[in-house]
Amino acid sequence: MPFATQTLVIFYNKKIFRQHGVSVPKTWDAFLTLMKTLKDKGVTPLANGAKEGWTLEILSGVIAPNFYGGTNFYEAVTRGHTTFRDPTYTNALARMLDLRPYMPQGFMGVDYATMQQLFLNEQAAMFIGGSWEIGFFKQQNKNLDFDVFAAPPERADQIPWVSSFNDGNYGINAKTPYMDAAMKFIRFTATKEWGQMFTDMLAQMSPVPGVVIKDPVLLQVQAMNRKSTPYIMLVGFRWQAPTGSTLLQSALQAMMAGQMTPAQVGDEVTRGLSAWVDSFRR
Amino acid sequence: MSRRSPWTPAMHVVLVANAALVLIPIVLMGLSGFKTTREIFQSPFGLPATWSLENFAKVWVEARFGAYFQNSVVVTVASAAILVAFGAMASYALGRFAFRGNELLYVYFLTGLLLPIRLAIIPLFILMRNLHLLDSLWSLILIYAASGLPSAIFILTGFFRQLPADLDSAARIDGAGEWTIFTRIMLPLVRPALVIVTIYNIIPIWNDFFFPLVFIKSEALKTLPLGMTTFFGQYYTDYAALFAGLTLAALPVIALYVALSQHFIRGLTAGAVKG
Amino acid sequence: MRASRRLWLIVFLGPALVLFVVFVTYPILSALAYSLYAWEGIGRRGFAGLANFVRLFQTFPYPRLLAGAFWHNVVVFVLTMLIQNVVALGLALLLARGPRGARAYRVIFFLPVTLSLVIVGFMWALFLNPVFGVVNKSLAAIGLSGLARPWLGDPSTALVTLTLVNAWRWLGFPTLVFLAGINAVPDDYLEAARIDGAGETAVLRHIIFPLLAPAVTIIVTLTFIGSFNWFELPYVVQGVSGPPNRATDVLGLLFYRTAFGEVDTGLQDIGIGSAIAVLMFILMATVSTLGALYMRRREVELA
């Protein structure tokens, strides 16, 4: 039984936006302009760092889908019609490089805790991350006035893609001596009562149908999910080792440090995955 | 070796500089525990505005430091007791009994010094699972005791061998039993070595992180170093609490060290320093 | 009394032997054996011969990970020798002159050695935080903010920084070992040399250094073992992946995450993990044995 779905979004500090007269961008270029404006006014635009590889994978999950064509690419790559060497994908990754000037000073050493601290202490205007942060941010700083928006697409007429994934599942060990109790519990996690409690208490999206979301930020996230796309490595490429995630995380660190080009990242990931993804070996 | 030689100020500077390099980070760590997180960011070097014990209390109570501490004490004391006891017994036999295979057995125990037991962690994990000792303090105690035996035997055998040859025969003529000879006569004579073996082992055991990381899952059973990672995982945005936690974790060893520094030094450099 | 003597031998040797065989010898031998099997999670499957080793040496990215990790251990060893142990020797020579407060210095210098690497690692990770940490703030305070960088996040500085943190923690140990070695040099040797008119440097070169040989060999061997056993410090400061982009990956981390899974994979491969362990065993055992033999030969007997 799945217990939550997560969506990858951009959090922003509404007060800082108001103070500096900027608003949610509708296109990628507007996004870059927005960050430059903030930086010129002495505000750190992004809280994100690169010390923990998985936060870079998340960053790619937010920024890249609009540029690689979301689910169309996902299906192509999982069906073996293309690999991660595809310029469609690597050019999308390249967009992450545009963010570097707007990340904190010394961002290569900024870890997840520091990222959250920066956003929570209002020392950075935006935080690119997952919807699971909503409850955490609210709990850590009740005065933080924040909201979310989807990573903006190239053109204003496009609807942005958001990466999403099933965050985890409850499972029963087939050999448990407590099968009845376990089944009873698992059945309960499929009920609306459970889903509603889950969403209300943790501000996370429950997969149970019919659950009503009350949190305004989470409502935004739910709306964005109308155009959701699988969070590519987590959903499609973690079946065996080396996983797509492991390969991508290290490679992205190299890319953000200027040691690798996006094309090399794509090559590295494809090469590693070809150990168990047959279609990548051609 | 004292010498009267041109004692230039530069040399004093070097010694003082190194002392500062050692002490300043530790003092900073301690001071930061008394501040608030905001204060740490704003005035990292200053004295705390108010010396608040709030962080320490939070760490001790909420973060179950008391439990971690207790587990560490139990594991360390039990492991040390077993390895000193078994090690002394084995060393006594190896050092004072002539028998076929004595030399071989001694070398066999010493191979334990050369091979890092941690590389056998996978079979150890499976072994502990089969013995139903996973997630119990016994898994730690047994492995620490076992892996401490080589160094104990290395140190103690030498000491036992050096005791006068006639000591046990004289005692046997007087009608003393083997066990009495061992406990009443031999052991007291090697007491300095027992202290060295104890200290040589308890510090690494107390500080060990690797075996608890693999064997222990329950919060209630975590030892201090492992508990610290949980603690860091939980309070990672609360820097003041983090420093308070680090300070609390370091305090027992530092206090003990300051009190017994000569013993510590002798104990921890045993095996590297001749005599 | 032969029978009772044999019984007593069993009583005295038995407990240690049982403990050692069950918890040390058996696991080590098993570790070697495990590398020859295929595994699914922690379930052993069929005999695989050298397949795990072949995969380790041929299937991307393992060869590169293995070579990279090994190389980093080598770098750590060399840097530690050059920085930590040379400085330790210098400090030992200074302390051997018996300056005022020598005893206090010894106690202070040795203090970090008693601290857990977990504590040391976490403490320095906080100090080296590029945004909030005291190191960069200090540099800014003395006007050197240009030097401030993400020490642990920059691929070119991360490993060296970790090595320096490690050296900070360990420095007191070789210092005191060398000091004991220097102090063990008999005064008559030094008197004789001085009467013959030998200067500082000559005394150092011809008397002290040769007689320090055993201490040096021990420190070199222990440094080697320590460098190749690196795990706690990088694990606590950088995480099991050895970031950034494996710049701080070492054999210990590689072994651990292959055996127990990495962040976001959870996929362990005990076969390859065991193969890595076997290679490390061979490496350590060889060097340790060579070190021990070399030590025996080079010891200058003081009659």
Coordinates of C-alpha atoms in Angstrom, one line a residue, chain C residues 143-291:
Chain C
G143 CA 40.0 40.1 5.7
L144 CA 40.8 36.9 3.9
S145 CA 37.3 36.2 2.7
G146 CA 38.8 35.5 -0.7
L147 CA 40.2 32.3 0.7
A148 CA 36.9 31.2 2.1
R149 CA 35.6 28.2 0.1
P150 CA 33.4 25.2 0.5
W151 CA 36.3 23.1 1.9
L152 CA 34.4 19.9 2.1
G153 CA 32.3 20.5 -1.0
D154 CA 35.0 21.4 -3.5
P155 CA 36.3 18.3 -5.2
S156 CA 39.8 19.8 -5.2
T157 CA 40.0 20.5 -1.5
A158 CA 37.6 18.0 0.1
L159 CA 40.1 15.1 0.6
V160 CA 42.9 17.3 1.8
T161 CA 40.6 19.0 4.3
L162 CA 39.5 15.7 5.6
T163 CA 43.1 14.6 5.9
L164 CA 43.9 17.7 7.9
V165 CA 41.0 17.1 10.2
N166 CA 42.2 13.6 10.7
A167 CA 45.7 14.9 11.4
W168 CA 44.3 17.3 14.0
R169 CA 42.9 14.4 15.8
W170 CA 45.8 12.1 15.6
L171 CA 48.9 14.4 15.9
G172 CA 49.5 13.8 19.5
F173 CA 49.9 10.1 19.1
P174 CA 53.1 10.0 16.8
T175 CA 54.3 13.1 18.8
L176 CA 54.4 11.1 22.0
V177 CA 55.7 8.0 20.4
F178 CA 58.6 9.9 18.8
L179 CA 59.2 11.7 22.1
A180 CA 59.5 8.4 23.9
G181 CA 61.9 7.2 21.2
I182 CA 64.1 10.3 21.5
N183 CA 64.1 10.1 25.3
A184 CA 65.2 6.6 25.1
V185 CA 68.4 7.6 23.5
P186 CA 71.0 7.1 26.2
D187 CA 72.6 10.3 27.4
D188 CA 76.1 8.8 27.2
Y189 CA 75.8 8.7 23.4
L190 CA 74.8 12.3 23.3
E191 CA 77.5 13.3 25.8
A192 CA 80.1 11.4 23.8
A193 CA 79.0 13.1 20.6
R194 CA 79.1 16.5 22.1
I195 CA 82.5 16.0 23.6
D196 CA 83.7 15.1 20.1
G197 CA 82.4 18.5 19.1
A198 CA 79.3 17.4 17.1
G199 CA 76.8 20.1 16.4
E200 CA 72.9 20.0 16.6
T201 CA 72.3 18.7 13.2
A202 CA 75.0 16.1 13.3
V203 CA 73.6 14.8 16.6
L204 CA 70.2 14.6 15.0
R205 CA 71.3 12.9 11.9
H206 CA 73.8 10.4 13.2
I207 CA 72.5 9.5 16.6
I208 CA 68.9 10.4 17.2
F209 CA 67.4 9.5 13.8
P210 CA 69.0 6.1 13.5
L211 CA 67.9 5.2 17.0
L212 CA 64.4 6.4 16.2
A213 CA 64.1 3.8 13.4
P214 CA 61.9 1.4 15.4
A215 CA 59.5 4.2 16.3
V216 CA 59.4 5.4 12.8
T217 CA 58.6 2.0 11.4
I218 CA 55.8 1.6 13.9
I219 CA 54.3 5.0 13.0
V220 CA 54.6 4.3 9.3
T221 CA 53.0 0.9 9.7
L222 CA 50.2 2.3 11.9
T223 CA 49.7 5.3 9.6
F224 CA 49.4 2.9 6.7
I225 CA 46.9 0.7 8.4
G226 CA 45.0 3.7 9.6
S227 CA 44.9 5.4 6.2
F228 CA 43.6 2.3 4.5
N229 CA 41.1 1.7 7.2
W230 CA 39.5 5.1 6.9
F231 CA 35.8 4.9 7.4
E232 CA 34.4 6.8 10.4
L233 CA 35.6 10.2 9.5
P234 CA 34.5 10.3 5.8
Y235 CA 31.3 8.6 6.7
V236 CA 30.3 11.1 9.4
V237 CA 31.6 14.2 7.6
Q238 CA 30.7 13.4 4.0
G239 CA 28.3 10.5 4.0
V240 CA 28.6 7.0 2.6
S241 CA 28.9 8.1 -1.0
G242 CA 32.2 9.9 -0.6
P243 CA 31.1 13.2 -2.2
P244 CA 31.6 15.4 -4.1
N245 CA 31.6 13.1 -7.0
R246 CA 33.5 10.4 -5.1
A247 CA 36.3 12.9 -4.3
T248 CA 36.4 11.6 -0.7
D249 CA 35.6 8.0 -1.5
V250 CA 37.9 5.5 0.2
L251 CA 38.0 1.7 0.2
G252 CA 36.2 1.6 3.6
L253 CA 33.3 3.6 2.3
L254 CA 33.2 1.7 -1.0
F255 CA 33.2 -1.6 0.9
Y256 CA 30.5 -0.5 3.3
R257 CA 28.1 0.9 0.7
T258 CA 28.6 -2.1 -1.6
A259 CA 27.9 -4.4 1.2
F260 CA 25.0 -2.5 2.8
G261 CA 23.6 -0.2 0.2
E262 CA 24.0 3.5 -0.6
V263 CA 21.6 6.4 -0.2
D264 CA 18.7 6.0 -2.7
T265 CA 19.7 2.5 -3.7
G266 CA 19.4 0.2 -0.8
L267 CA 20.7 -2.4 -3.2
Q268 CA 23.5 -4.3 -1.7
D269 CA 25.8 -6.7 -3.4
I270 CA 27.4 -8.9 -0.8
G271 CA 29.4 -10.7 -3.4
I272 CA 31.2 -7.7 -4.7
G273 CA 31.4 -6.3 -1.2
S274 CA 33.1 -9.4 -0.1
A275 CA 35.5 -9.3 -3.1
I276 CA 36.5 -5.7 -2.0
A277 CA 37.0 -7.0 1.5
V278 CA 39.3 -9.8 0.3
L279 CA 41.4 -7.3 -1.7
M280 CA 41.7 -5.1 1.3
F281 CA 42.6 -8.0 3.5
I282 CA 45.4 -9.1 1.2
L283 CA 46.7 -5.5 1.0
M284 CA 46.7 -4.9 4.8
A285 CA 48.0 -8.3 5.7
T286 CA 50.8 -8.0 3.3
V287 CA 51.9 -4.6 4.3
S288 CA 51.5 -5.3 8.0
T289 CA 53.6 -8.4 7.8
L290 CA 56.2 -6.6 5.8
G291 CA 56.2 -3.8 8.3

